[in-house]
Coordinates of N, CA and C in Angstrom, one line a residue:
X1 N 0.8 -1.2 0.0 CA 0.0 0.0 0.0 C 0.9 1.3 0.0
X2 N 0.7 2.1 -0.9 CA 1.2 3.5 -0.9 C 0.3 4.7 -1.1
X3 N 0.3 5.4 0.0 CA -1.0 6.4 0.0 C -0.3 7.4 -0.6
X4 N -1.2 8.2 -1.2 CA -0.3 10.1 -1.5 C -1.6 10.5 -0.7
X5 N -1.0 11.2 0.2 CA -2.1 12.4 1.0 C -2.3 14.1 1.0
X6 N -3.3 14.1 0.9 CA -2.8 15.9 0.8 C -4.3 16.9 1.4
X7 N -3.8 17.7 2.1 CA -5.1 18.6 2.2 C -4.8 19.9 1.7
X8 N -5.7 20.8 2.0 CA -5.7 22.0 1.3 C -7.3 23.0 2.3
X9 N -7.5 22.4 3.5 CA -8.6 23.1 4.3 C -8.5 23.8 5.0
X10 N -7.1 23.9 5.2 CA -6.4 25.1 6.5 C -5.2 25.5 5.9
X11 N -4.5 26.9 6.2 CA -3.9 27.5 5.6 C -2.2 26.9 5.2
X12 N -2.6 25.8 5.5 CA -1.3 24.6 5.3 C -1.6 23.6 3.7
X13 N -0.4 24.0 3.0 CA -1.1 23.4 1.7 C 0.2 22.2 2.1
X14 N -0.6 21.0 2.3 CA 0.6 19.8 3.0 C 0.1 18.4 2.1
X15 N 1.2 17.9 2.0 CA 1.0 16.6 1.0 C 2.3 15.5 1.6
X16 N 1.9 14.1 1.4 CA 2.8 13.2 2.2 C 2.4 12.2 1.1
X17 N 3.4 11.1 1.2 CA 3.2 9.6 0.5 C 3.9 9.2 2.3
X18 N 2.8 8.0 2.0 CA 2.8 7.2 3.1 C 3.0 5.7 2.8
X19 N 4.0 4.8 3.2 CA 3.9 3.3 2.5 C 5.1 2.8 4.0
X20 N 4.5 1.1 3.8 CA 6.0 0.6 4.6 C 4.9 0.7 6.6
X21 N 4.2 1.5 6.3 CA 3.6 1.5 8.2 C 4.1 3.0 8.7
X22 N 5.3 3.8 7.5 CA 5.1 4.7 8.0 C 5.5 6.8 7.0
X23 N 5.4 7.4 7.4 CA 5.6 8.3 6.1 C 6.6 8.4 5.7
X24 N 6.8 8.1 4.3 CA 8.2 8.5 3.8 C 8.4 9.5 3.0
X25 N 7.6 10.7 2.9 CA 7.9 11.8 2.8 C 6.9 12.9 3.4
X26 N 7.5 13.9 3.4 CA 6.3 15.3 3.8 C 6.7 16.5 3.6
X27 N 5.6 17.2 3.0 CA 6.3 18.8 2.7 C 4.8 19.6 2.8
X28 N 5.3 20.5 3.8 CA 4.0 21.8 3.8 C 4.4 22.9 3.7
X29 N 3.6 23.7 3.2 CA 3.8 25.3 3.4 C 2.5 26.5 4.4
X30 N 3.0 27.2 4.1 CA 1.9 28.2 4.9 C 1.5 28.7 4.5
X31 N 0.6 29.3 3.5 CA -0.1 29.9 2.1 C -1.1 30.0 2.2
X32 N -2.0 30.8 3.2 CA -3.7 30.5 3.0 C -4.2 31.1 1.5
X33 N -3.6 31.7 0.3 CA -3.7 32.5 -0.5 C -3.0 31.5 -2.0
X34 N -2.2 30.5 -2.4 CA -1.6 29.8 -3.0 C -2.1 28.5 -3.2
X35 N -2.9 27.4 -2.7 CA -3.1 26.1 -2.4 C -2.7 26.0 -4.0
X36 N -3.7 25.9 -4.7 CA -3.3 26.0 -6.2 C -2.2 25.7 -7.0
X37 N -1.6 27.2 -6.7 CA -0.3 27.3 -7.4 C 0.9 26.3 -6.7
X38 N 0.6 25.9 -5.5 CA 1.7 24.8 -4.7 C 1.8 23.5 -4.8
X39 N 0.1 23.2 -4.5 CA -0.4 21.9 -4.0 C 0.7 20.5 -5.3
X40 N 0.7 20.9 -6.5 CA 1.3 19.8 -7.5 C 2.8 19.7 -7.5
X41 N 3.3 21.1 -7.6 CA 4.6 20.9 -7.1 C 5.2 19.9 -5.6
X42 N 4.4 20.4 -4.7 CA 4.6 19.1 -3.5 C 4.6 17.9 -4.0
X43 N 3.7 17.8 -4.3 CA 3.2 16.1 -4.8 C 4.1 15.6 -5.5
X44 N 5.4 16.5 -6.3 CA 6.2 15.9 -7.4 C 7.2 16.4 -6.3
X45 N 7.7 17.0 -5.4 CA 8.4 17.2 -4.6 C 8.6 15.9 -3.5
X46 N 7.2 15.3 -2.7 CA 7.2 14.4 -2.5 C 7.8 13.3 -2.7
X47 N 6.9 12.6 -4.0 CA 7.5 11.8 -4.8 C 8.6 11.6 -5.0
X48 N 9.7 12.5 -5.5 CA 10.7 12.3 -5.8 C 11.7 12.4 -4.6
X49 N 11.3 13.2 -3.1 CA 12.0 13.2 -2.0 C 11.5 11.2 -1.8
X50 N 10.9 10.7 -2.0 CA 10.8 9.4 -1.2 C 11.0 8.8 -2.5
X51 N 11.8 8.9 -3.7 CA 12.1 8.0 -4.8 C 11.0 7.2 -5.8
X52 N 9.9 7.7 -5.2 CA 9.2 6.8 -6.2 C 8.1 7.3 -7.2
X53 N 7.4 7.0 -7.7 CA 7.1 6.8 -9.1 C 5.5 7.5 -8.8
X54 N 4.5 8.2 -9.3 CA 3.1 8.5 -9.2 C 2.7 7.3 -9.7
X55 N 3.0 6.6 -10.6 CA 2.3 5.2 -11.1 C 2.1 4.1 -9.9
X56 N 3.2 4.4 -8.9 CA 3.5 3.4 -8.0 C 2.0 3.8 -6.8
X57 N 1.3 4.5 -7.0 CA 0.5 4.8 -5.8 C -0.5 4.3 -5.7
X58 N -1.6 3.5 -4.9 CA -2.0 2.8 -5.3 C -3.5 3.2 -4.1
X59 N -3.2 4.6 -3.7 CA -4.3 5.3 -3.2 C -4.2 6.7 -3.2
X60 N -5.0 7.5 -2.9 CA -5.2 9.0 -2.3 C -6.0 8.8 -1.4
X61 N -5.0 10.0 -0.5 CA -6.1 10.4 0.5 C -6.2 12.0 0.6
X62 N -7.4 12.4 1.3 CA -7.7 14.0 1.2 C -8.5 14.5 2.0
X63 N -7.9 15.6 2.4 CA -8.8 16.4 3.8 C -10.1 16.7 3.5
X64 N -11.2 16.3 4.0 CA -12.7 16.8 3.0 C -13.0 18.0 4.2
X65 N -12.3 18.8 4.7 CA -12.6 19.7 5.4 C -13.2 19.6 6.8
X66 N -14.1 20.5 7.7 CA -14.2 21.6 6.9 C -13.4 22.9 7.0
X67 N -13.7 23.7 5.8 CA -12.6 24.7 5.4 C -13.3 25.2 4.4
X68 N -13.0 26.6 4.2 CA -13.4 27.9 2.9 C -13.0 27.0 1.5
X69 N -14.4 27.4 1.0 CA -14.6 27.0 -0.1 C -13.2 26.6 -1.4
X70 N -12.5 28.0 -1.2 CA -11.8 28.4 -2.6 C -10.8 27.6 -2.2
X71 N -10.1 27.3 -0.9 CA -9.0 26.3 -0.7 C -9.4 24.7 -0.6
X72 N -10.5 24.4 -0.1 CA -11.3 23.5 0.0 C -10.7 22.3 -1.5
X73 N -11.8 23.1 -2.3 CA -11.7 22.5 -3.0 C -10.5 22.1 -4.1
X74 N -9.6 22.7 -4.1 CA -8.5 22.5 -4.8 C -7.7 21.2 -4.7
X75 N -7.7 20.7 -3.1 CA -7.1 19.4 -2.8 C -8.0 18.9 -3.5
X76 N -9.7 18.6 -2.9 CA -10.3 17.9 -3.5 C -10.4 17.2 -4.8
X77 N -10.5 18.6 -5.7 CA -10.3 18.4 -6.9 C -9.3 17.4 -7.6
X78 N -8.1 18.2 -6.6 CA -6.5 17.8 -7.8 C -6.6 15.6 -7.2
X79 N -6.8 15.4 -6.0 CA -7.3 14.4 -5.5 C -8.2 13.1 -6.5
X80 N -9.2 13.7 -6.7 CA -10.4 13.2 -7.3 C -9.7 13.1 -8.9
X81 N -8.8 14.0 -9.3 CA -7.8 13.8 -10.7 C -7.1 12.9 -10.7
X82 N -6.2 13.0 -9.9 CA -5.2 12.0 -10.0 C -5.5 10.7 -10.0
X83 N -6.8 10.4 -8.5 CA -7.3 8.8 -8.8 C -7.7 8.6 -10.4
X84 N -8.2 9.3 -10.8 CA -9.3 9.2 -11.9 C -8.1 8.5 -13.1
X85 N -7.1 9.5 -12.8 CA -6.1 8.9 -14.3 C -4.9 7.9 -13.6
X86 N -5.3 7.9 -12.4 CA -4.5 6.1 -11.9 C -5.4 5.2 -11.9
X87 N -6.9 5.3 -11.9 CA -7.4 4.2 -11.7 C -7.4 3.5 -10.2
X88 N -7.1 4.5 -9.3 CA -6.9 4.0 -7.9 C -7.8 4.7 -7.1
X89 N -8.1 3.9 -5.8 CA -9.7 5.0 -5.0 C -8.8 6.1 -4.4
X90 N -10.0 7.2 -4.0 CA -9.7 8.4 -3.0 C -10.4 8.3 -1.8
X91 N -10.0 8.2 -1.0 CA -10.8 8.7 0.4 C -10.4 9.8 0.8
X92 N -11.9 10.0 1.6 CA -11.9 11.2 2.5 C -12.1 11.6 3.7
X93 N -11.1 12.3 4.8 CA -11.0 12.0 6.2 C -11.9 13.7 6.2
X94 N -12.1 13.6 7.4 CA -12.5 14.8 8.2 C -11.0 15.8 8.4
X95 N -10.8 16.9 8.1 CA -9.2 17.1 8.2 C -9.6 17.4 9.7
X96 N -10.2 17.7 10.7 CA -9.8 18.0 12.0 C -10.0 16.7 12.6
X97 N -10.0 15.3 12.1 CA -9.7 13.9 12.5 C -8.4 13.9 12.2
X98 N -7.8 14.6 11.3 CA -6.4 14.4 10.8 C -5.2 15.2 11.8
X99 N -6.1 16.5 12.4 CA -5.5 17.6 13.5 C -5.3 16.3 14.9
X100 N -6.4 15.8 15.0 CA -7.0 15.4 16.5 C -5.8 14.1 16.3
X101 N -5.8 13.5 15.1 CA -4.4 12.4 15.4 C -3.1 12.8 15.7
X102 N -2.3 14.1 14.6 CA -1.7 14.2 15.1 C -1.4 15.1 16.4
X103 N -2.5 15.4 16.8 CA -2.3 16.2 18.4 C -2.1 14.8 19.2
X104 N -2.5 13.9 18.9 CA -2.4 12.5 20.0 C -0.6 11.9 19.8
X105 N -0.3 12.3 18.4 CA 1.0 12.1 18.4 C 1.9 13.3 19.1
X106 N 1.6 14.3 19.7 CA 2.0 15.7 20.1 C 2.0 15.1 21.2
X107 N 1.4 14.1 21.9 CA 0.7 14.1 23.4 C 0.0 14.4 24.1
X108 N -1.3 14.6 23.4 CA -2.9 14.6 23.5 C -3.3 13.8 23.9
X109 N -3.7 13.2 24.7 CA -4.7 12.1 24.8 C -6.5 11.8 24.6
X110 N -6.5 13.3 25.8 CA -8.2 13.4 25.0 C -8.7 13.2 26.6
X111 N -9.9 13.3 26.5 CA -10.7 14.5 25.8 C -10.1 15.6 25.4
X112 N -10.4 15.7 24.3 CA -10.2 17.3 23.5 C -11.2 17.7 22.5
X113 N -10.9 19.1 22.5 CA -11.3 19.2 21.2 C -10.2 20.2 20.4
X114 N -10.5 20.2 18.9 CA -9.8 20.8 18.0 C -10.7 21.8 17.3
X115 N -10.4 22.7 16.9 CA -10.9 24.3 16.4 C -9.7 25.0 15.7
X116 N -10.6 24.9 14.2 CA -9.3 25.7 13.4 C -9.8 27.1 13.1
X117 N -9.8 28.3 12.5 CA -9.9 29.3 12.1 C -11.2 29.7 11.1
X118 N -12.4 29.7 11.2 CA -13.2 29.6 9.9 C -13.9 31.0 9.6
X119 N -12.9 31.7 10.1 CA -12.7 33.0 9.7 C -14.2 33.9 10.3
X120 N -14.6 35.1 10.1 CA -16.0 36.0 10.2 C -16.1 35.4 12.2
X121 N -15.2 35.3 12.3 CA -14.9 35.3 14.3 C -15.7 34.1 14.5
X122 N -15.2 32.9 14.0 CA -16.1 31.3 14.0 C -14.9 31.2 13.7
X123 N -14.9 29.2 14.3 CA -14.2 28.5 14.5 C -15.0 27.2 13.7
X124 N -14.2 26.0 13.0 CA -14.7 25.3 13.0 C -14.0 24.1 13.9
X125 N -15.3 23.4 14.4 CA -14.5 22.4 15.8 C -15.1 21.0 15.7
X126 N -14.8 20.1 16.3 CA -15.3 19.2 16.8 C -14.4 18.5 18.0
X127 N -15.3 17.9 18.9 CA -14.9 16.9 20.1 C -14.3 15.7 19.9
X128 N -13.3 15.7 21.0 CA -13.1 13.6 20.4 C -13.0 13.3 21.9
X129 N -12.9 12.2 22.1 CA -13.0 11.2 23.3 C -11.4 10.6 23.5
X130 N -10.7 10.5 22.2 CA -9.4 10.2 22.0 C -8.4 10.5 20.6
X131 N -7.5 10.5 20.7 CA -7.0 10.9 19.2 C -7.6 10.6 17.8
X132 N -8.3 9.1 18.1 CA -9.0 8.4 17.1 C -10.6 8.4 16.6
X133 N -11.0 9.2 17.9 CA -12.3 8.8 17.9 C -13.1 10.4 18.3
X134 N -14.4 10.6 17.3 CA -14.8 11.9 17.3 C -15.7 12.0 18.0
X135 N -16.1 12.7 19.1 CA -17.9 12.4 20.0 C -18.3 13.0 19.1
X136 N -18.0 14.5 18.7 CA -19.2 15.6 18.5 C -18.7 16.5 17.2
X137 N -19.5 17.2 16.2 CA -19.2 17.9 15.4 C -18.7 16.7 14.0
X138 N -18.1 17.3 13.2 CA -17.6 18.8 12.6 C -18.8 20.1 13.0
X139 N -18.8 21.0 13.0 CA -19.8 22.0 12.9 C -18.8 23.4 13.6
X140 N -19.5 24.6 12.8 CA -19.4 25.9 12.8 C -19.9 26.7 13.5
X141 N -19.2 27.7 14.3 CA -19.9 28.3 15.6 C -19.1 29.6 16.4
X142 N -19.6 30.1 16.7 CA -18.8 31.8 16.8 C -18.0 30.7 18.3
X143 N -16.5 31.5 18.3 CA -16.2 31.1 19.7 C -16.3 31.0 20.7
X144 N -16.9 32.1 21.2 CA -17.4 32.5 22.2 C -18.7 32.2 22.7
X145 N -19.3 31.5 21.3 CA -20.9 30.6 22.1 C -20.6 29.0 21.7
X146 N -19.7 28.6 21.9 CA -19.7 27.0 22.1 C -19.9 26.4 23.5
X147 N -20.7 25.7 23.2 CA -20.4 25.0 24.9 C -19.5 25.2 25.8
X148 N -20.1 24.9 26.8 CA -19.0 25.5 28.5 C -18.1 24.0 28.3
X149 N -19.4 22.8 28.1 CA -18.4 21.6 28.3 C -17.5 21.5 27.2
X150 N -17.2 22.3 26.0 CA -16.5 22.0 24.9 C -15.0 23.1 25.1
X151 N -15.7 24.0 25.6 CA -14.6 25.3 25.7 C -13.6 24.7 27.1
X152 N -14.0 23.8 28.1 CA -13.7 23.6 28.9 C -12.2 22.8 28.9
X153 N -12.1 21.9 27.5 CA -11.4 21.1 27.3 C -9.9 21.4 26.9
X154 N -8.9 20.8 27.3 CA -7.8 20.9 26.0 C -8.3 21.1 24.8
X155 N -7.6 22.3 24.1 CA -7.8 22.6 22.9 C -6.5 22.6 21.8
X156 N -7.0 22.0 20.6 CA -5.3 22.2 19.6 C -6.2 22.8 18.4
X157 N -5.2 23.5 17.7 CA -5.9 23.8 16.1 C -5.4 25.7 16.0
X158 N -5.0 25.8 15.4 CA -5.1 27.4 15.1 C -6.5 28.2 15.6
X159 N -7.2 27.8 15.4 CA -8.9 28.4 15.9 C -8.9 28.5 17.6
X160 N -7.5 27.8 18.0 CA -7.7 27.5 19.6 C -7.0 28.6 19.8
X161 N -6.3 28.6 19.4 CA -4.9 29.9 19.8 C -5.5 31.2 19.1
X162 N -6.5 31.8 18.0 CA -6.7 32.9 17.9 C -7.6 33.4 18.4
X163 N -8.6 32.4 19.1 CA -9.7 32.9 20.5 C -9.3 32.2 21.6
X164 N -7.9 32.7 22.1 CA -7.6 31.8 23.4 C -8.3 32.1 24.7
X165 N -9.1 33.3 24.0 CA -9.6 34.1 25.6 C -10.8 32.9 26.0
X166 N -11.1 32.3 24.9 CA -12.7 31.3 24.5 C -12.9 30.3 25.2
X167 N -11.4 29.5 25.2 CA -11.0 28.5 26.1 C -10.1 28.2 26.5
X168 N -10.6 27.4 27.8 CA -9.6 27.1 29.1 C -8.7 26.7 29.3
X169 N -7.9 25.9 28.3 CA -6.7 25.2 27.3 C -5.9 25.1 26.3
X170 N -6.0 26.7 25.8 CA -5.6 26.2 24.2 C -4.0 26.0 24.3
X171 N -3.8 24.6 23.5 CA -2.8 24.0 23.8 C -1.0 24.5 22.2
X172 N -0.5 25.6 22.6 CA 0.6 25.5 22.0 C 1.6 24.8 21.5
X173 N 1.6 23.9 22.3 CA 2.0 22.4 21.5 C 2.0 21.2 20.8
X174 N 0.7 21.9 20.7 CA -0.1 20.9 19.7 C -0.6 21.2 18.6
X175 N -0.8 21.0 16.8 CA -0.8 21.0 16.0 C -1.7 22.0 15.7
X176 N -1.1 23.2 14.7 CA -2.3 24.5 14.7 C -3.1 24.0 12.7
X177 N -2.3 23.1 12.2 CA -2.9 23.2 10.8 C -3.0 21.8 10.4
X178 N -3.5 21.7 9.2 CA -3.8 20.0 8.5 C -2.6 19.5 8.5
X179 N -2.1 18.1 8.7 CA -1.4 17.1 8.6 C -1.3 16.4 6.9
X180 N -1.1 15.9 6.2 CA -1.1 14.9 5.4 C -0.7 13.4 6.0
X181 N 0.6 14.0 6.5 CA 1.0 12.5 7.2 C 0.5 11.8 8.4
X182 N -0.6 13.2 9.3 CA -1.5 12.4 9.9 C -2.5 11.8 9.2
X183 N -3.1 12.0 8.6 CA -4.1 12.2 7.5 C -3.9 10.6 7.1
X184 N -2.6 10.5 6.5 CA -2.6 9.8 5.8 C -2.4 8.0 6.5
X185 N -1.8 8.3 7.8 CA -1.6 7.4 8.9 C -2.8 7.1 9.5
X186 N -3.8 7.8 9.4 CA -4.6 7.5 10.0 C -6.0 6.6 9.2
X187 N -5.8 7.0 7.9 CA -6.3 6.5 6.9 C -5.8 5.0 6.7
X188 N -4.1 4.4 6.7 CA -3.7 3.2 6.7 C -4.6 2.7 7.8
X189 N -4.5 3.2 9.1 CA -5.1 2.2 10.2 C -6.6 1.8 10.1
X190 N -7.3 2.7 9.6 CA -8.7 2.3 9.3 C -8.8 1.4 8.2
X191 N -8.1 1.4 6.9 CA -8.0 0.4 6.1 C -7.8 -0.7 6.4
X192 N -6.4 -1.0 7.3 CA -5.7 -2.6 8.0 C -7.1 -3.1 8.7
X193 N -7.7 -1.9 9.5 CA -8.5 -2.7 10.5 C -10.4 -3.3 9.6
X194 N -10.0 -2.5 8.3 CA -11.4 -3.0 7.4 C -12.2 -2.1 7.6
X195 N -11.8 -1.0 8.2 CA -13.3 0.1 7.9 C -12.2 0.8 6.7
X196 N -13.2 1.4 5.8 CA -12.8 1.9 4.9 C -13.0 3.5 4.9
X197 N -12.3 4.6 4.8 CA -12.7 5.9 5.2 C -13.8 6.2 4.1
X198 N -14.4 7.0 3.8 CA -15.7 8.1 3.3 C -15.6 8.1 1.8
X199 N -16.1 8.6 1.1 CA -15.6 9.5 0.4 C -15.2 10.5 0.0
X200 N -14.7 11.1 -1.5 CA -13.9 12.9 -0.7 C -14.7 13.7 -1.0
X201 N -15.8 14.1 -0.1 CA -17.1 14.7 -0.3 C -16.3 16.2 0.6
X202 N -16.5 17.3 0.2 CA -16.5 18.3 0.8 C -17.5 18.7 2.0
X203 N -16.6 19.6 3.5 CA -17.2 19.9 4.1 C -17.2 21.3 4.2
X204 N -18.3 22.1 3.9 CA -18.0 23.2 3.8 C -19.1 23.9 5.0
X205 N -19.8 23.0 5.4 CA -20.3 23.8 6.7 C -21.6 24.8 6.7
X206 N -21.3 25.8 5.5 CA -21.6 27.1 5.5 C -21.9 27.0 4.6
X207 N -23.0 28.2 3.6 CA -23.2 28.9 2.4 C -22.3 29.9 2.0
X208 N -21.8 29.5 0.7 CA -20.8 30.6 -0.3 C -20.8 31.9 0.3
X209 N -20.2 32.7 0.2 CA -20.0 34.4 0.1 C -21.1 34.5 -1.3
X210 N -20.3 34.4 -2.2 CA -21.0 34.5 -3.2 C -22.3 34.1 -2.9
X211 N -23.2 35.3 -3.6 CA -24.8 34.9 -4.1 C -25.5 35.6 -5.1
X212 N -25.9 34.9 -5.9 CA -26.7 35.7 -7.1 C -27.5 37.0 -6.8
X213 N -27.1 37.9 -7.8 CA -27.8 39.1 -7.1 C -29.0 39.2 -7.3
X214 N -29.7 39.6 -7.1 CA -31.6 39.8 -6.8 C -31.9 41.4 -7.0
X215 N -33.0 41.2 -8.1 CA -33.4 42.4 -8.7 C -32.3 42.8 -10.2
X216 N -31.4 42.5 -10.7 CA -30.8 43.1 -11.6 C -31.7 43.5 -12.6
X217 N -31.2 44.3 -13.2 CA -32.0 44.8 -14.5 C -32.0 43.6 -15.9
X218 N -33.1 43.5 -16.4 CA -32.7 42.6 -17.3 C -32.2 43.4 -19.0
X219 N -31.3 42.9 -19.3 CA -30.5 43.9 -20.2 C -31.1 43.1 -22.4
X220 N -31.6 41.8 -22.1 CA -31.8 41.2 -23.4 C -33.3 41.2 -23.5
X221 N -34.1 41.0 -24.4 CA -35.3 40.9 -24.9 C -35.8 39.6 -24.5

């Protein structure tokens, strides 16, 4: 098994190949403005840092958010491509299952929760019980009105650290953006054990910025 992993839902445009039980390559940047223009170059940066071949890959995996539309979907897309012209499946993790693993590899244990940035002073969060396992959410929600029992908890994620006033934990040492090589680690273990992850269905949470405007003039006959 050789996974290529990659998200693109937090301002981390990160991609990994995973094979062997463990990652043999990884490269991220910081670009909430770029996913696009980055996201392929990694993948061939990747590849070639761990020697091997795009033909040789024999899955994808991909953060299905949630996360802003216009970065969102770019992993997805380039994702949903690549299987298409290898002929190999795509799955799709929750990317803050991908945060919540590797905060467990940070030394998390859990309960926690994870909250990344979802911009207009909202966070998007969910609960887990342990690194592996999610109680509550995904879902979107101003910081400052999330539950007492949720704000209460250890918290990892960029969303934790930019309303730290919100809650009681936000944890510095623990992972502020998407993983691939969590992502993608986490993904082998659900395969070995025979659940199979989702598909790469986007989570966007929210309704577009964009909206058609109402009332325009009509200009043709």
């Amino acid at each position: 098994m050789l996974l290529l992993a990659m998200d693109t839902a937090t301002p981390a445009v990160t991609v990994a190949l995973y094979g062997e039980g463990r990652v043999l390559a990884s490269w991220e940047q910081i670009d909430a403005r770029r996913h696009g223009e980055l996201l392929m170059p990694a993948v061939d940066r990747v590849l070639t840092s761990a020697g091997r071949k795009i033909s040789e890959v024999t899955g994808l995996v991909v953060g299905n958010g949630p996360g802003p539309y216009t970065g969102l979907r770019v992993g997805l897309v380039t994702a949903a491509t690549l299987g298409a012209a290898l002929s190999v499946p795509v799955y799709g993790l929750c990317t803050l299952d991908g945060i919540a693993y590797a905060a467990g590899q940070a030394g998390l244990s859990g309960p926690f929760v994870v909250a990344t940035d979802a911009r207009r002073k909202e966070v998007y969060w969910a609960r887990y019980t342990d690194p592996r396992t999610r109680a509550t959410g995904p879902a979107v929600d101003r910081a400052g009105e999330l539950p007492a029992e949720v704000t209460a908890l250890p918290a990892a994620g960029a969303g934790a650290l930019l309303y730290a006033d919100a809650f009681a934990d936000p944890r510095r040492d623990a992972p502020r953006h998407a993983s691939a090589g969590a992502l993608a680690a986490l993904a082998a273990e659900r395969l070995a054990a025979g659940e199979e992850p989702g598909p790469p269905r986007p989570l966007y949470l929210r309704r577009p910025d964009a909206q058609v405007p109402a009332g325009y003039k009509v200009v043709t006959p």
